[in-house]
Structure formats: C-alpha cells, structure tokens
Coordinates of C-alpha atoms and ligand atoms in Angstrom, one line a residue:
X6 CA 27.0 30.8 -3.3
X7 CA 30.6 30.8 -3.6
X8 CA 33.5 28.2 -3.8
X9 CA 31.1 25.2 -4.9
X10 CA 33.0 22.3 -4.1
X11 CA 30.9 19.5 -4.7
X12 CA 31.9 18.2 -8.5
X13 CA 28.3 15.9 -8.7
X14 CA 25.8 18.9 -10.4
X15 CA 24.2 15.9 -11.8
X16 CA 21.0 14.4 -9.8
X17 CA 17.8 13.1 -9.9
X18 CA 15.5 14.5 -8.0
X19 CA 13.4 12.2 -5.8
X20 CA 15.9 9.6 -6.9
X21 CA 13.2 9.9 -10.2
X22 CA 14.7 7.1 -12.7
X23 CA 17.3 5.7 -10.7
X24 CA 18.0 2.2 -10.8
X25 CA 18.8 1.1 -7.3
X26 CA 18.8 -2.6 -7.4
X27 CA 17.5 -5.4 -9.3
X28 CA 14.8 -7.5 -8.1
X29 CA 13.2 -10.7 -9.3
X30 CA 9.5 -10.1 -7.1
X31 CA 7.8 -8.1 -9.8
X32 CA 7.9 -5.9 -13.0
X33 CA 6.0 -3.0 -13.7
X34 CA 5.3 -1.8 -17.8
X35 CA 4.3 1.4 -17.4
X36 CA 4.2 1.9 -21.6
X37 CA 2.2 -1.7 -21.9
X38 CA 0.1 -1.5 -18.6
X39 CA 1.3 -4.2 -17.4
X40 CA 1.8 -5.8 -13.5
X41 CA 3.8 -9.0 -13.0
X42 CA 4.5 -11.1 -9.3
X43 CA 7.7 -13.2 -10.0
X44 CA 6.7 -13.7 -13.4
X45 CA 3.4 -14.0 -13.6
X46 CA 0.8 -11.7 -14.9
X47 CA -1.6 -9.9 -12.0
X48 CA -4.5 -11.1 -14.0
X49 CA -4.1 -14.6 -13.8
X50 CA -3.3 -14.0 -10.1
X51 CA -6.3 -11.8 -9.6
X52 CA -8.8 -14.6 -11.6
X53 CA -6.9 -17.7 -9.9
X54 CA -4.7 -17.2 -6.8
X55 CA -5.8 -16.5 -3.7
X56 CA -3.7 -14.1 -1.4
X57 CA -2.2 -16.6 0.4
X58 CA -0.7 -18.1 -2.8
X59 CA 0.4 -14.6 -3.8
X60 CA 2.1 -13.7 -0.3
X61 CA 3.8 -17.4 -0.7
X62 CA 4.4 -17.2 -4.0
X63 CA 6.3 -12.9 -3.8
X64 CA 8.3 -14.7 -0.7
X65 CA 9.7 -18.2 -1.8
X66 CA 10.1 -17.0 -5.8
X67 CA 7.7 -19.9 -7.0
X68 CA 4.0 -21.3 -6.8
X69 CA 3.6 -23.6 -4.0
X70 CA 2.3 -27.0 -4.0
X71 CA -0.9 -27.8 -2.6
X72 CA 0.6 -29.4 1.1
X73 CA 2.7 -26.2 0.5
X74 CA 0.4 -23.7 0.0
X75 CA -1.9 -25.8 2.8
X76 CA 1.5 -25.7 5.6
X77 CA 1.7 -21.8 4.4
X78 CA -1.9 -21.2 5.4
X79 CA -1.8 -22.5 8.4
X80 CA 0.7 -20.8 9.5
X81 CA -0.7 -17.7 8.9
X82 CA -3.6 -18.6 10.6
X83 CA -1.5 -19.5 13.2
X84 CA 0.0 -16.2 14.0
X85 CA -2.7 -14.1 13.8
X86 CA -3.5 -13.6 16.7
X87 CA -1.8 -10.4 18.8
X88 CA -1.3 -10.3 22.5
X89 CA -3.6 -8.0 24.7
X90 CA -0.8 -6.0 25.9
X91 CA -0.3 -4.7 22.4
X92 CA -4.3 -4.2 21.2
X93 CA -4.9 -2.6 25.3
X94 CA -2.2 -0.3 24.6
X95 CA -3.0 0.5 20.8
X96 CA -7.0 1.4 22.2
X97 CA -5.7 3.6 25.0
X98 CA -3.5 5.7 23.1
X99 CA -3.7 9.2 24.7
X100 CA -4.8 11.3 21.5
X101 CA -7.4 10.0 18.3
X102 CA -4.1 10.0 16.2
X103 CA -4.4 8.7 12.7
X104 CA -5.5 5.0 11.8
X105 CA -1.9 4.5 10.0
X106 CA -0.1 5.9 13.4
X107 CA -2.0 3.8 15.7
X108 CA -0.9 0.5 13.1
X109 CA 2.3 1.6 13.1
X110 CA 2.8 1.8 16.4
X111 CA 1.0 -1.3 16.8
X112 CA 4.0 -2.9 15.3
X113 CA 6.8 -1.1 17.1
X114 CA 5.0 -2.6 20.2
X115 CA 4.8 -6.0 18.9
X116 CA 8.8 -5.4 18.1
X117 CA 9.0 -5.1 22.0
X118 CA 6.9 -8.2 23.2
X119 CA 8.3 -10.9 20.6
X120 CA 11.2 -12.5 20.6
X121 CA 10.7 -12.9 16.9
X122 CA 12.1 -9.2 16.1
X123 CA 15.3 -9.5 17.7
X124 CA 18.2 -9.0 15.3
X125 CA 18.7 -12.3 13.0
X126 CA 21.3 -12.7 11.0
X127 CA 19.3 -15.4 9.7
X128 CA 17.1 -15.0 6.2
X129 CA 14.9 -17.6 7.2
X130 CA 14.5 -16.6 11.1
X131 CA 13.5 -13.5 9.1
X132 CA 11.4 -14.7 7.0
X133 CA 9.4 -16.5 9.8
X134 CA 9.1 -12.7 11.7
X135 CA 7.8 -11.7 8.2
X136 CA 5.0 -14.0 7.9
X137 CA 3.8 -13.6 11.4
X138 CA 4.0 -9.8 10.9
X139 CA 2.0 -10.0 7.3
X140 CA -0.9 -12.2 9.7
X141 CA -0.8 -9.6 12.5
X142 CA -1.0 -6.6 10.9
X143 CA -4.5 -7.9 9.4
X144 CA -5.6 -8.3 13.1
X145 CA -3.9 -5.1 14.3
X146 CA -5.7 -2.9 11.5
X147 CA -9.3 -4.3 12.0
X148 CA -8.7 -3.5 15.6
X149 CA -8.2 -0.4 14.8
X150 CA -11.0 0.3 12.9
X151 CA -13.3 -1.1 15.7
X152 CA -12.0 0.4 18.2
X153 CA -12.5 4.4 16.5
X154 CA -16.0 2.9 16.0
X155 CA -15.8 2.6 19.7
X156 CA -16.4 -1.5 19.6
X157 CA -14.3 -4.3 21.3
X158 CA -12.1 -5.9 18.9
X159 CA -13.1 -9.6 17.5
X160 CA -10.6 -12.0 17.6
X161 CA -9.4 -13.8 14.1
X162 CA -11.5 -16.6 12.9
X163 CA -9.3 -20.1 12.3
X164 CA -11.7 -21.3 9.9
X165 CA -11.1 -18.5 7.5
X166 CA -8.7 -17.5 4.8
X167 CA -6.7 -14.2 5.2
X168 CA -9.1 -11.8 3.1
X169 CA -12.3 -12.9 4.3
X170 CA -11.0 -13.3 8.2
X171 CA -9.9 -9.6 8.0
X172 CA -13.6 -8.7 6.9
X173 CA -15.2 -11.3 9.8
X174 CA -12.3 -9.0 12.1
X175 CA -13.6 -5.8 11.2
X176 CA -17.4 -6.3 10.9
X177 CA -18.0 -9.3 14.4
X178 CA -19.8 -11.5 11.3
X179 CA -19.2 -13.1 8.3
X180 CA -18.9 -11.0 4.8
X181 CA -20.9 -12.2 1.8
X182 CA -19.1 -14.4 -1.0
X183 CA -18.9 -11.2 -3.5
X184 CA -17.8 -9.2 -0.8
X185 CA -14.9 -12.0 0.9
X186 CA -14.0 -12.6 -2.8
X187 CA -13.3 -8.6 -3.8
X188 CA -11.1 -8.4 -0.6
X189 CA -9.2 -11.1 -1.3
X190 CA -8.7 -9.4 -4.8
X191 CA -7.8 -6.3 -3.7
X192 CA -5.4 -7.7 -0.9
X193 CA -3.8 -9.7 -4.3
X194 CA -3.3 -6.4 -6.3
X195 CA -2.0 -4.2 -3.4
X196 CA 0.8 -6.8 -2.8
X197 CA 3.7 -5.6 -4.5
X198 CA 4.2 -2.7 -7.3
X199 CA 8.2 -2.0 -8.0
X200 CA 10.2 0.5 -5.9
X201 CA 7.6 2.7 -5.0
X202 CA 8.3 5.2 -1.5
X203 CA 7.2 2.8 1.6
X204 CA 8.8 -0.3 -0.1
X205 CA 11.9 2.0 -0.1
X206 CA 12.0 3.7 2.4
X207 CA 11.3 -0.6 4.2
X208 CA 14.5 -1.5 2.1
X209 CA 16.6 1.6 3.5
X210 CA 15.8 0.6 6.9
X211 CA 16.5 -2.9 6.5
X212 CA 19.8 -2.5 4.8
X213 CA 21.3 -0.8 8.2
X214 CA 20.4 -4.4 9.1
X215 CA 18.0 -2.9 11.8
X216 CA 15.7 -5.2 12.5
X217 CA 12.1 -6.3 10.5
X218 CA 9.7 -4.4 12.4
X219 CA 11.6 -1.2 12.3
X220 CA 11.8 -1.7 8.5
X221 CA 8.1 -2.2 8.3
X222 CA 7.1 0.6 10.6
X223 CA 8.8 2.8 8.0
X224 CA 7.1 1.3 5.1
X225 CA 3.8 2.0 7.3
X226 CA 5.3 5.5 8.1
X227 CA 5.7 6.1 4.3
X228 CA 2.4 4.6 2.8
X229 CA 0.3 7.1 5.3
X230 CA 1.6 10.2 3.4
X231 CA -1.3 11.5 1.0
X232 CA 1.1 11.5 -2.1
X233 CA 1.3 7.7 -1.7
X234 CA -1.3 6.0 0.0
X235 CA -4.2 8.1 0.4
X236 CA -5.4 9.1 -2.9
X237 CA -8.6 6.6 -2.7
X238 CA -9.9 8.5 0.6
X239 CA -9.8 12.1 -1.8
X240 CA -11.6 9.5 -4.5
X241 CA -14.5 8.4 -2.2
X242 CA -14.9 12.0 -0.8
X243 CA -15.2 13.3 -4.4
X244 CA -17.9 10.6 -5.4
X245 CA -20.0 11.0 -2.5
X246 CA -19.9 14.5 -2.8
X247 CA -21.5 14.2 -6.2
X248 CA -25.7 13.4 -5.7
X249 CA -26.6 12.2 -9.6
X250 CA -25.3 12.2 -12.9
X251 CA -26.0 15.6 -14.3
X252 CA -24.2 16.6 -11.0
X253 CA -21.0 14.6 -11.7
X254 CA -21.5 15.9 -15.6
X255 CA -21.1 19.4 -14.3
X256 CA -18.2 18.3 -12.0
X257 CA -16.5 16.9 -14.6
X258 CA -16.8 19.7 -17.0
X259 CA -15.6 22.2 -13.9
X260 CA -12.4 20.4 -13.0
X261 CA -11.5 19.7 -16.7
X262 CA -12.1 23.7 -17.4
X263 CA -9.7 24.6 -14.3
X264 CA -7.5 22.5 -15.2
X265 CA -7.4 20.6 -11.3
X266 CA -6.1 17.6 -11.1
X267 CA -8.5 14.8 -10.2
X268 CA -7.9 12.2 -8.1
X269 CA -7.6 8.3 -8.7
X270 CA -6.2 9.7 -12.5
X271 CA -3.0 9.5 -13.8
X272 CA 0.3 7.7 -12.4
X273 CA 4.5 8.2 -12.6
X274 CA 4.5 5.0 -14.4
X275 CA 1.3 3.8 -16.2
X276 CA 0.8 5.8 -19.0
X277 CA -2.2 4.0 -20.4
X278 CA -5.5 1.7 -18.3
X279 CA -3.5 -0.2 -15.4
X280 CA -4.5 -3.5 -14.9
X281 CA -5.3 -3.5 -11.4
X282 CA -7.9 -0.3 -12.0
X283 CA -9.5 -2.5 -14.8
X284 CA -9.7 -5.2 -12.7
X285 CA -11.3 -3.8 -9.7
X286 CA -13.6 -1.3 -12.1
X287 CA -15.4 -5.0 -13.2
X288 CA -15.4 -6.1 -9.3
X289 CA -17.0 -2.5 -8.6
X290 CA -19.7 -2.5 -10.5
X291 CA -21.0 -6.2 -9.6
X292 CA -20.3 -5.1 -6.1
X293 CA -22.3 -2.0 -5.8
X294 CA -24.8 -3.7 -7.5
X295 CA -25.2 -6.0 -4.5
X296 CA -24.3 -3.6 -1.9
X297 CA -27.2 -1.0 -3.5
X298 CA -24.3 1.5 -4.3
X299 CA -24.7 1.2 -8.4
X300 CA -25.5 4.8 -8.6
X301 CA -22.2 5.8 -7.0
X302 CA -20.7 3.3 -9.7
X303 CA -22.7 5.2 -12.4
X304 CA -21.0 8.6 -11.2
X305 CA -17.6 7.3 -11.1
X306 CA -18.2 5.7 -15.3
X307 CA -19.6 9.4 -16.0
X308 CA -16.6 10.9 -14.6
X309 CA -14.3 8.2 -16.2
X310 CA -15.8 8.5 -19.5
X311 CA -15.1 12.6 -19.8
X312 CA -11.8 12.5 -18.1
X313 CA -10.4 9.8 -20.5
X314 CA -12.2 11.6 -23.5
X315 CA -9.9 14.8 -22.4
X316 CA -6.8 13.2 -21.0
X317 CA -6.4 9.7 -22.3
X318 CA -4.5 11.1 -25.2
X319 CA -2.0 12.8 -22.3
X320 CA -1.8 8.9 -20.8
X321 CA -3.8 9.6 -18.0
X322 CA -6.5 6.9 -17.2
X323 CA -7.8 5.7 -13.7
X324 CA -5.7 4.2 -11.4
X325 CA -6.2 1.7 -8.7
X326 CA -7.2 4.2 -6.0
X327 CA -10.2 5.4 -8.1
X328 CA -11.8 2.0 -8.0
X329 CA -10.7 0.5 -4.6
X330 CA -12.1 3.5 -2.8
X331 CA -15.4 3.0 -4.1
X332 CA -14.7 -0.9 -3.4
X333 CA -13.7 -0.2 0.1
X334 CA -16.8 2.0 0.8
X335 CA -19.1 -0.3 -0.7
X336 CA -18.0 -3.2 1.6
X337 CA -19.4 -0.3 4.4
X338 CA -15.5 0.4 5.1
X339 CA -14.9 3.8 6.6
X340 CA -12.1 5.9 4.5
X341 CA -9.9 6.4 7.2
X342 CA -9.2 2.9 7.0
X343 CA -8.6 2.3 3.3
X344 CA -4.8 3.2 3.7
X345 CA -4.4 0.8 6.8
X346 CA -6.0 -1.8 4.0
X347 CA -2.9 -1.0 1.6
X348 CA -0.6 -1.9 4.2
X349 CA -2.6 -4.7 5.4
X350 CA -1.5 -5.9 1.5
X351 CA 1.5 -4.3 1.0
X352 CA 3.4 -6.0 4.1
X353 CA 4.0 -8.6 1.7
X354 CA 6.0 -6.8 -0.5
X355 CA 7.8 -5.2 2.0
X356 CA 9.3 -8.4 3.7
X357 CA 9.7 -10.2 0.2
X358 CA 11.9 -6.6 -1.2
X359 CA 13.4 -6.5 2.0
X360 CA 14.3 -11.0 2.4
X361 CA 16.0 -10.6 -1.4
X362 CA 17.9 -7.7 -1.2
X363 CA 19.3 -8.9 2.4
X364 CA 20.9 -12.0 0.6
X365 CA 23.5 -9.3 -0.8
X366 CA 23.0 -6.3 1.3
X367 CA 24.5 -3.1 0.5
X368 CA 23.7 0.0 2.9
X369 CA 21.7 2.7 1.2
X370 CA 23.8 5.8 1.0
X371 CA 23.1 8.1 -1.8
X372 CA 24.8 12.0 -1.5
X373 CA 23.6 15.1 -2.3
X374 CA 24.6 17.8 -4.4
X375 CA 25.8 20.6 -1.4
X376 CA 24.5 24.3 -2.4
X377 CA 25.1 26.0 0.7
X378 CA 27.8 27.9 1.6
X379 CA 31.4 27.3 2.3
X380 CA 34.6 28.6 4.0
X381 CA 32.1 30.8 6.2
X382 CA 34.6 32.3 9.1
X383 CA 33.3 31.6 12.6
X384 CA 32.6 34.4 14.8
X385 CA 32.3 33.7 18.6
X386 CA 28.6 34.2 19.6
X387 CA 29.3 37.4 21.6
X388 CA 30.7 39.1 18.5
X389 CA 28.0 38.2 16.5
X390 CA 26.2 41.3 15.8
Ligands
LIG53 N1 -6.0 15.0 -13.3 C1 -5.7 15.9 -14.3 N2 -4.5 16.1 -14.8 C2 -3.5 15.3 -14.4 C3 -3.7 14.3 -13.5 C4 -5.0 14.2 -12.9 N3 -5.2 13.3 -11.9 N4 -2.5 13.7 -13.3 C5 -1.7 14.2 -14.1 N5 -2.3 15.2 -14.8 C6 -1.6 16.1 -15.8 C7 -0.8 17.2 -15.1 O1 -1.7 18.3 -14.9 C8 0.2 17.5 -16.2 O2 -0.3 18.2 -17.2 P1 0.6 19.3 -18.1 O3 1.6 18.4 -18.7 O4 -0.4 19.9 -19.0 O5 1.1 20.2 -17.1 C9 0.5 16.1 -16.7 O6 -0.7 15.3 -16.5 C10 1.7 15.4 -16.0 O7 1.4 15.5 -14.6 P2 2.4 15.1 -13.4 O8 1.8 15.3 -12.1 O9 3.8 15.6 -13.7 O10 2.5 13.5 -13.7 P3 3.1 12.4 -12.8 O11 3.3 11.3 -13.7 O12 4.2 12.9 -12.0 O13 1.8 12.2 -11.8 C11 0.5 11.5 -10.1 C12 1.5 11.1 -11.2 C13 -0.1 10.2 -9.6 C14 1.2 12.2 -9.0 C15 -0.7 12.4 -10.7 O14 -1.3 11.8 -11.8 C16 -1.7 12.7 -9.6 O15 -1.5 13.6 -8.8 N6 -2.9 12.1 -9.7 C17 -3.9 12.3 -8.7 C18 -3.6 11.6 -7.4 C19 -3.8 10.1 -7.5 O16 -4.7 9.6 -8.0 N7 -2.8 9.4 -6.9 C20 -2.8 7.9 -6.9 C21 -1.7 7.4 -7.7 S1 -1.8 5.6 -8.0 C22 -1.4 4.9 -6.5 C23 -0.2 3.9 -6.5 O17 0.1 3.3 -7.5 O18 0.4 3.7 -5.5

C-alpha cells in the first residue's frame, strides 16, 4: 500500500462502542444485568404490563391512562387486519424462501397498497403508519407460519389482546391462559434492547427520511441474520437433539472440553444472568410442565448448571434466546418461526428509535479508513496485458 492518504487510522470496528445518539426509550446495564423501557425496570413490566401498555408506553414516553391505554388497544385491534392482495401474494411466492423474507416482503407490499407509507413529514402521521404496521406484522407472520404448514390463514380475533390474538392467528383456536400469558411476556421482553444491528440498521434507513416501511423492512432484513436473531432456533435444535440427562451431561462435558461455543450463552453486553433469560427460565419451567415438555426443561438446567459452573466466572450466563426457544417450542411453535416472533416484538422498538431520533434527524454517514491503493495510472483496456 503506498501513499496512505486517509489521516483517520482510528476506528471501531463494527461501530463496537460508538456512541451514535442518545435515546430516552431504554437502557441497557450490561455490568448490573439490567433492562429498562423509558425508565422503568423490564421486571415490573414483565409481572404488570401487558404489551400493549409496553408498545404505548416505548412510543408516547409515559404510561398511559386507562381510556388511554383502552383508545391505544383498540386501535390496534383495529388495524390488524391485512388486505388479501398482500396475504395472496405473500402465499404464492414463487420459491419456499425464508419465513423472515416472506414477512419482509409482506411489508414492502403493504408499503405499495397503503396510503399510510407515503412520505410524511409528519411525526404523528408517522406514528399512526407505526402502530398499524406493529398490528399487521402480528397478522402477516402467523400467516406465514400457516401457510408453510400448508393451512389457510385465520383472520385476527377483535376480542383479543395482541399476544394472545397472535397465538389464536397461528393455531385457528384459542391458546390456554399459561400459554396467552408467556406470549404476551415474551412479546414485552423482545420489545426494545439499545442499539442493537436491526434497530440500526431501521434508524439508518429512516434518517434518509425514506419512508417507515422501508425502515422496517431493513430492521426485518437485519434481525433474520443468524448473528442476531436466530440463536434460539440453534438453542431448540441442540435441546432436542439431546434424549435424557446423562445425554446432555455428556454434551455438556464435550462442548466445554472443545472449547465450542454454545448457543443461547454469553452476550456483547450482559456480562452476568440477564433479566429477560431469568424471567422466561421461571415461565419455561411452569410451561413445559403444562405442555408435557419438563424433561426438555430438565436438559436445558443440566446444561445451564455446567456451563455457568465453567464460564460464569468469564460473565457468560444464558441469554434470552436459550429460554425463549424452548418457550416458543413448547407452545408447539415451529423454529423457523421464532425469528419472525422477534420481529413481531421488536417492531416496537423500531418505530419508537426511529419517531425520537426523527424529531432531530441527522443522516447517518460514518467513513471509513481507505487501505487500498492510490495514484494507480490508468491504462486503456487494450494495453492491459
Ligand atoms: N459458549 C462458550 N464460550 C463462549 C460463549 C458461548 N456461548 N460466548 C462467549 N464465549 C467465550 C469465547 O469463547 C471467548 O473466550 P476466550 O476469551 O477464552 O477466547 C469469550 O467468551 C469472549 O467471546 P466473544 O465471542 O468475543 O464475546 P462477545 O461478547 O463478542 O460474544 C456473543 C457475544 C453473543 C456473540 C457470544 O456469546 C456467542 O456467540 N454466543 C452464542 C450465540 C448466542 O447465543 N447468541 C444470542 C445472543 S443474545 C440475543 C440478543 O440479545 O439479541
């Protein structure tokens, strides 16, 4: 390399560390394993709120009201339903592409039927896209999963809240409590968590001032990639694979002699439990116990138990994907669909990242440090030996 102009040798790779933005929606503490919405602690939201409150309370900043929370549900419900032009076209795609793919493209359809995408200046004209997206993509993603079980799709249920409709969407009937309650949760603690890839990668997007589908598309695009999304599929494949306890004693002792990483451990920021895995571990256990899966349960303590005996001291401990795949399965969920599930969640995090950082918009334009060549001379291509 010769003649290196560029004078910025300094980077981060993977923008690793960099503070972009600040944000009011939530707080991550890696050190104290701690997850907070707009202030409040993803505990008391997991024990108390419901997702609606949650998607309300990540957009408007505060807790709503009852009439609020009440007007905010309803108009959920209200837009939940997607036209037949989109869900004909989504279930006649010409290849079995990938769940996330077929959801994504879902949305870039829905872009191109409703007048709600156009470009809007507006924040709250925005907003009112977001809300109808974060109801739709519930509808689009259990019409998915139907339709590569080869069934019709079943159109959303008025009567029921958000978690428990997307169950009665993807099954044709209704969940039990345990099992409407544990999707409600899990929709809660996949809501929002910092500037991870997909909410980045939404923000990029939106900061062109494209419009709010395009941003979420790219979230979508984002969260499919196995480095972010799809660690709880490799989690459910590994437990399933394993028949009884000596079995996951042995596979435990394998992995931790080769030195392998395992999946659903460890995370860039938590470097102790994280609160959403030690949620979800307690909603696992009563869960498989209803659903007949506690020896699955059993494995996944066996395995937790000797990896946090060798790598606790190291900060690795389960993460969320360890527990909500076994969740997801147990609610007779196929894996391919557990990332569409994160989405179905994450939306909500999207739009809010995207509505706040919109209110003072500056376009994302970070360099790069050039190491190619320069002051190459150009030799016309029939001189080129
Ligand atoms: N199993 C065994 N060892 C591990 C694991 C693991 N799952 N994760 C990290 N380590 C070790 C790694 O081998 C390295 O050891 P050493 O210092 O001796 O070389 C050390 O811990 C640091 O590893 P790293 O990969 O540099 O750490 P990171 O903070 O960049 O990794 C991670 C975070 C999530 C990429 C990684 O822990 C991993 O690949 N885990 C498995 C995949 C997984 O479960 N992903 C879901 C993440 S949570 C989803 C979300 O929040 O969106």
């Amino acid at each position: 390399m010769k003649n290196q102009k560029n004078r910025e040798t300094d980077f981060a790779k993977g923008l690793e560390g960099i503070v972009s933005n600040t944000t009011r929606i939530g707080y991550v503490d890696g050190e104290a394993g701690k997850l907070s919405y707009r202030g409040y602690d993803i505990e008391d939201l997991a024990e108390h709120s419901s997702y609606e409150e949650t998607v309300y309370l990540l957009l408007n900043g505060k807790l709503p009201t009852l009439s609020e929370l009440e007007e905010f549900t309803d108009k959920l419900k209200g837009n939940r339903t997607v036209a037949d032009e989109v869900m004909n076209r989504i279930t006649h795609l010409p290849c079995p592409c990938h769940p996330m793919s077929m959801l994504r493209s879902g949305i870039s359809l829905l872009e191109c039927i409703d007048d709600t995408c156009r470009i809007a200046e507006d924040l709250e004209e925005k907003k009112e896209a977001g809300i109808k997206l974060i109801a739709q993509t519930a509808t689009l993603t259990a019409a998915v999963a139907r339709h590569l079980q080869e069934k019709e799709p079943v159109p959303p249920d008025p009567a029921l809240p958000h978690g428990a409709n997307f169950l009665y969407m993807l099954r044709g009937e209704r969940a039990k409590p345990l099992e409407e309650r544990v999707m409600d949760l899990s929709l809660i603690l996949h809501a929002d968590h910092g500037m991870n890839a997909s909410t980045f990668a939404s923000m990029v997007v939106a900061s062109t001032l494209s419009d709010l589908h395009s941003a979420v598309s790219s979230g979508i695009a984002t969260l499919k990639g196995p480095l972010h999304g799809g660690a709880n599929e490799r989690v459910i494949r590994m437990l399933t694979g394993i028949s009884s306890i000596a079995e996951a004693e042995a596979f435990v002792e394998k992995v931790l002699a080769e030195k392998t990483k395992i999946m659903g451990f460890g995370h860039r920021v938590y470097k102790t439990y994280e609160p959403r895995a030690k949620i979800l571990q307690g909603y696992a256990k009563k869960l498989t116990e209803l659903t007949g899966n506690e020896e699955l349960f059993e494995i996944a303590q066996t395995i937790e138990k000797r990896v946090t005996e060798a790598y606790g001291s190291k900060g690795i401990f389960p993460n969320v994907d360890f527990y909500s795949g076994l969740i997801y399965h147990s609610l007779g969920i196929d894996e391919s669909i557990f990332t569409p599930i994160f989405a179905v969640s994450r939306i909500a995090g999207w739009v809010a990242r995207i509505l706040e950082y919109l209110e003072d918009n500056r376009l994302f334009r970070p360099r790069a440090v050039y190491t190619g060549p320069t002051d190459l001379p150009y030799v016309p291509v029939r001189e080129r030996g």
